[in-house]
Short mmCIF file of C-alpha atoms in Angstrom, two decimals:
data_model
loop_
_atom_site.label_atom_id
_atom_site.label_comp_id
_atom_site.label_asym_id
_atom_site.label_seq_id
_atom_site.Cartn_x
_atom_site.Cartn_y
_atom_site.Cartn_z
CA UNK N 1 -30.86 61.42 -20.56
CA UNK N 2 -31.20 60.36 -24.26
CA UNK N 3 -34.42 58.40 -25.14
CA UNK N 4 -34.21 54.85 -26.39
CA UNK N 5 -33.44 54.08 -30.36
CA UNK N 6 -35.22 50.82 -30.35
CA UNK N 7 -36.98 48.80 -27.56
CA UNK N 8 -36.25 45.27 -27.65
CA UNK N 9 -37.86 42.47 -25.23
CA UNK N 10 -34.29 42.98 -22.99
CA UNK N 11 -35.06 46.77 -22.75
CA UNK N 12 -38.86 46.72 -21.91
CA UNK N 13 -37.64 44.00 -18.81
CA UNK N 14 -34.87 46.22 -18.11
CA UNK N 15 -37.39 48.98 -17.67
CA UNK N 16 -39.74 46.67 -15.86
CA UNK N 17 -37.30 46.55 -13.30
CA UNK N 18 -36.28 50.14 -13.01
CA UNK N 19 -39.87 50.94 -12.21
CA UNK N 20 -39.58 47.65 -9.67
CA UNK N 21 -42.96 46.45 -10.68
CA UNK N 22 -44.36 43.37 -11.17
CA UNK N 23 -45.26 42.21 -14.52
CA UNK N 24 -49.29 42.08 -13.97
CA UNK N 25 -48.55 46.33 -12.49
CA UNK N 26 -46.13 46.95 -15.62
CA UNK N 27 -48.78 45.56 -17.63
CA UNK N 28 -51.47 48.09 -16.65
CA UNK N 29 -49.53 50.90 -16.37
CA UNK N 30 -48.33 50.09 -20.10
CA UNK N 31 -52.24 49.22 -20.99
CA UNK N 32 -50.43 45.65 -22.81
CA UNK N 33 -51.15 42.13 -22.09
CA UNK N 34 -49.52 40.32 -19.11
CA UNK N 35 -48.36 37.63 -21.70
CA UNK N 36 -46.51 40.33 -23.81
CA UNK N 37 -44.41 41.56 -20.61
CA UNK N 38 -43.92 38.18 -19.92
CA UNK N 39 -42.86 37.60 -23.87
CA UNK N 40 -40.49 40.58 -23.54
CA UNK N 41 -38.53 38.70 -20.61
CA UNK N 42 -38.32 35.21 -22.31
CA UNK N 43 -37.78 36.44 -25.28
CA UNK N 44 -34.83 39.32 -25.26
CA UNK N 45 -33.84 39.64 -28.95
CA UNK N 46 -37.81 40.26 -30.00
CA UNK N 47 -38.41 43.76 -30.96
CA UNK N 48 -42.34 44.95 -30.25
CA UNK N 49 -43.99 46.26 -32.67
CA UNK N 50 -44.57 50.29 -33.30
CA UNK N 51 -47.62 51.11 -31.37
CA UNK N 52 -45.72 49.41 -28.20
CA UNK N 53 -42.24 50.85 -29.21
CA UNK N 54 -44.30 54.38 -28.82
CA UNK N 55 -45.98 53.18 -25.67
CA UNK N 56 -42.46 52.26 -24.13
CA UNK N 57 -41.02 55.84 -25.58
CA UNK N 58 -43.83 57.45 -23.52
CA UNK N 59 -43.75 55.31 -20.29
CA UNK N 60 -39.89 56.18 -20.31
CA UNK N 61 -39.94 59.62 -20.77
CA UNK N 62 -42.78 60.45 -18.48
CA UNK N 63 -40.83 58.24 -15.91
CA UNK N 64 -39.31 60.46 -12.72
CA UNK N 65 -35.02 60.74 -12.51
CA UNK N 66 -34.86 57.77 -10.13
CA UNK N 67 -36.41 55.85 -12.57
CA UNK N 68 -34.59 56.93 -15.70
CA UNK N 69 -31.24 56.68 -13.77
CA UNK N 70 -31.96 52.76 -12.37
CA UNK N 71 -33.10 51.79 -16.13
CA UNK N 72 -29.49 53.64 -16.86
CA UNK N 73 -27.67 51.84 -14.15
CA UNK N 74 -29.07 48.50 -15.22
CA UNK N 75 -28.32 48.95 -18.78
CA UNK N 76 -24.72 49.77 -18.32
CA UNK N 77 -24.09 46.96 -15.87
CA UNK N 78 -26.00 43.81 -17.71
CA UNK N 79 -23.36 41.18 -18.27
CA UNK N 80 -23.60 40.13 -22.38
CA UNK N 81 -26.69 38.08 -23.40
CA UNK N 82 -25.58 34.38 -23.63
CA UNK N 83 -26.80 32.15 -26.39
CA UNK N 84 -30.68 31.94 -25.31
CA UNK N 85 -31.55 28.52 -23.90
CA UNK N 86 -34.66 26.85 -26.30
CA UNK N 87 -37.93 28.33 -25.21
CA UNK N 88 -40.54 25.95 -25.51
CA UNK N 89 -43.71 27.09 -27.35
CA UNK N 90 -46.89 25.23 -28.07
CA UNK N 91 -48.30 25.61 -31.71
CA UNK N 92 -51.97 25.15 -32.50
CA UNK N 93 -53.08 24.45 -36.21
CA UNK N 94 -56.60 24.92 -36.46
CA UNK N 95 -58.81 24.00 -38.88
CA UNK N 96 -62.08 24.76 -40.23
CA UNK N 97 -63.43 23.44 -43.49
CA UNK N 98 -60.73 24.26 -46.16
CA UNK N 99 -59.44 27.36 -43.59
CA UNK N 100 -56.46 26.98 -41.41
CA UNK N 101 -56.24 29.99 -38.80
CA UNK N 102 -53.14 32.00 -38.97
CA UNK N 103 -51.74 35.41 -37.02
CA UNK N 104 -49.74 38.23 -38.49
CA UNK N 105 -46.45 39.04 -36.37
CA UNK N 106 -44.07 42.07 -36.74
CA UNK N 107 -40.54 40.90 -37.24
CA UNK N 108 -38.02 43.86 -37.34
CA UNK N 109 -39.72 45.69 -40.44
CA UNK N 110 -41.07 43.14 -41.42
CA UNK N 111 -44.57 40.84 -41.20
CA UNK N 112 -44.80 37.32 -40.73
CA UNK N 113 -47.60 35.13 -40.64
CA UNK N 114 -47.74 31.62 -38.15
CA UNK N 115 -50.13 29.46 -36.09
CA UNK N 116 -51.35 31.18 -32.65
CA UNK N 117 -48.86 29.60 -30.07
CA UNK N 118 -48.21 30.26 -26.87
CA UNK N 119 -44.72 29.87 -24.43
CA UNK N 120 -45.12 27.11 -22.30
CA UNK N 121 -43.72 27.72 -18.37
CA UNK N 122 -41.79 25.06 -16.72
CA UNK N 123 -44.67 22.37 -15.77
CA UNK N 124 -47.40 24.00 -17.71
CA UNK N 125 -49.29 21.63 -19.96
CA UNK N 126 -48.64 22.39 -23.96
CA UNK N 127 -51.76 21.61 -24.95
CA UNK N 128 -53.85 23.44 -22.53
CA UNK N 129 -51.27 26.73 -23.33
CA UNK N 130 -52.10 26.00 -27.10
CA UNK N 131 -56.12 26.18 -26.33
CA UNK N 132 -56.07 28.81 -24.09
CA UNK N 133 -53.30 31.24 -26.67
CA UNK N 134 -55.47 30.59 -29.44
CA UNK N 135 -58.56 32.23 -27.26
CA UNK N 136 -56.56 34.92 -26.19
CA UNK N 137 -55.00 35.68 -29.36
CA UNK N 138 -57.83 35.17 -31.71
CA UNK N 139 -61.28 34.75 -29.78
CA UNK N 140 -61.71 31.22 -31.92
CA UNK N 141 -62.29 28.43 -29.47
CA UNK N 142 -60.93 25.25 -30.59
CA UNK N 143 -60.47 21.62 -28.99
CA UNK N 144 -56.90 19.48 -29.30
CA UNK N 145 -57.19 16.63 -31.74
CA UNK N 146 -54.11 15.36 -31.81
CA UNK N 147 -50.23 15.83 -30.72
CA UNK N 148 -48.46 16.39 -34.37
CA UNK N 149 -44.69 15.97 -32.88
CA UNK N 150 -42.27 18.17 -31.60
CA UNK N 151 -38.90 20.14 -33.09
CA UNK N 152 -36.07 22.54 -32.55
CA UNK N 153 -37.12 25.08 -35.08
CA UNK N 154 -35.27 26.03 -37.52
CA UNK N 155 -35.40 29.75 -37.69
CA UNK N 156 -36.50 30.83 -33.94
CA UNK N 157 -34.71 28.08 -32.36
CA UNK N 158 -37.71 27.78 -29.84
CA UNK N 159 -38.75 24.11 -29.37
CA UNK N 160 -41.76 23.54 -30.33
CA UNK N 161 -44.82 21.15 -29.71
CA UNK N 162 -47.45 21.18 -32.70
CA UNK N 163 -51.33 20.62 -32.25
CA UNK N 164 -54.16 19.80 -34.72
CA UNK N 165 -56.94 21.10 -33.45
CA UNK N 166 -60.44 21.57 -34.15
CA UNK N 167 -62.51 24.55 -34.50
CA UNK N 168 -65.60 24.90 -32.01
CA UNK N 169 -66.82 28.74 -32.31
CA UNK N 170 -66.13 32.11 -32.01
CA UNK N 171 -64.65 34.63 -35.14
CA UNK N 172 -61.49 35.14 -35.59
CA UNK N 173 -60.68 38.79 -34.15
CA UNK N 174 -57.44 40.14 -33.52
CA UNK N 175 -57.18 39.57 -29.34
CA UNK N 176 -53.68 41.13 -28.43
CA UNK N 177 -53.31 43.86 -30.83
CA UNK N 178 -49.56 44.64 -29.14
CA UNK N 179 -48.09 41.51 -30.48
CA UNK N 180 -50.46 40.69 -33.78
CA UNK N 181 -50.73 42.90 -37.32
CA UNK N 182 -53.95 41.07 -37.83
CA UNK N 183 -55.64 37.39 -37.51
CA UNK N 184 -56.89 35.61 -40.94
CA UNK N 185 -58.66 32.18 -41.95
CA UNK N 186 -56.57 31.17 -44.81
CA UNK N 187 -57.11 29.18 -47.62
CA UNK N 188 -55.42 25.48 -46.95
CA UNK N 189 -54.41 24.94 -50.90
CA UNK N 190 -52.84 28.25 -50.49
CA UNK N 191 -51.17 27.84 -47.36
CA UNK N 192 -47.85 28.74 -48.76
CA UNK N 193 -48.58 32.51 -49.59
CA UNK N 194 -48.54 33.09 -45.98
CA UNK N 195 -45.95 30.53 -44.92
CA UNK N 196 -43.37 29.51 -46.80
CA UNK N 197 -43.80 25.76 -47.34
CA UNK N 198 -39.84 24.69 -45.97
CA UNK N 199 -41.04 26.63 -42.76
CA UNK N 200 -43.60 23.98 -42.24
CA UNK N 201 -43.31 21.38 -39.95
CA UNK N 202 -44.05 17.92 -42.14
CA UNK N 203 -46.62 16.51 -40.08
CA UNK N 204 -48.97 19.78 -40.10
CA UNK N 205 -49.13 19.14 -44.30
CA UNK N 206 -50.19 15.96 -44.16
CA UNK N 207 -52.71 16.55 -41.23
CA UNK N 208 -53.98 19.40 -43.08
CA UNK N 209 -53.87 17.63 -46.38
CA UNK N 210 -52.97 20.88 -48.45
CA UNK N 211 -51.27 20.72 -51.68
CA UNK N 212 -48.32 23.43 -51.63
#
């Protein structure tokens, strides 16, 4: 049975459900976050980064036949990925002093830097997902100032809700270490070396007040 070439967010679920577990027992057994199992399902054209592309390559291979052939069976019998529906995703800018805190994702081969943000469930509250992702993500604790607006965006296509928030404590650490390359405070005035300035919702420039 040949091994996988790359793991996508489709092909981790997929193998989520040839082991039949749930996603807090895949989680473990993959030693990952619940939220990046959970990322992998909403999510199926995201491609993890190396250290959990390895992880998966392992998990699969060590896995018994019955195992190996469901993830087989399932592959060769999913019906063609529609156009994904939006996701919705809450986005928390957080400032402190002249610093705006930013994570560094793996995209394909390459990195990209963002705002910590979170995927909001059907009924779950934006805001409190935007607190409670930064925590996770980060270990900085920061309070919801205001509601910025909301947008299709442009290059994910994941609609988006936008917080300023304020900083309260804790350094900036990098919390899930499966999904992030690294966690910064950046420089406001130079804002635009990490994110390129038409990738920038309006509103978070003029709450910020950076010049880019």
């Amino acid at each position: 049975m040949a091994d996988v070439q790359q793991w996508t967010g489709e092909k981790a679920a997929r193998l989520q459900d040839a082991f039949e577990m749930t996603q807090e027992e895949f989680a473990g057994k993959l030693g990952v976050s619940v939220r990046s199992v959970a990322s992998w399902r909403a999510n199926p054209r995201m491609v993890p980064q190396p250290d959990t592309q390895r992880i998966l390559d392992t998990t699969y291979r060590m896995a018994g036949d019955a195992v190996r052939r469901r993830f087989i069976h399932l592959s060769r019998i999913a019906a063609p990925q529609p156009e994904a529906q939006a996701l919705r995703v809450a986005i928390a800018v957080v400032r402190r002093g002249g610093d705006v805190l930013l994570v560094c994702r793996q995209d394909g081969d390459d990195i990209a830097w963002q705002f910590p943000a979170g995927i909001v469930k059907p009924g779950g509250n934006a805001p409190k997902v935007a607190v409670r992702e930064t925590l996770d993500e980060t270990g900085v604790h920061c309070l919801v100032r205001e509601h910025l607006g909301e947008r299709l965006h442009p290059v994910t296509r994941a609609f988006c809700d936008y917080f300023i928030c304020d900083y309260v404590h804790g350094e900036a650490v990098n919390g899930d270490s499966s999904e992030n390359v690294a966690v910064a405070w950046a420089p406001i005035a130079e804002l635009s070396r990490f994110i390129p300035t038409d990738r920038i919702y309006p509103p978070i420039l003029d709450a910020l007040e950076a010049t880019v």
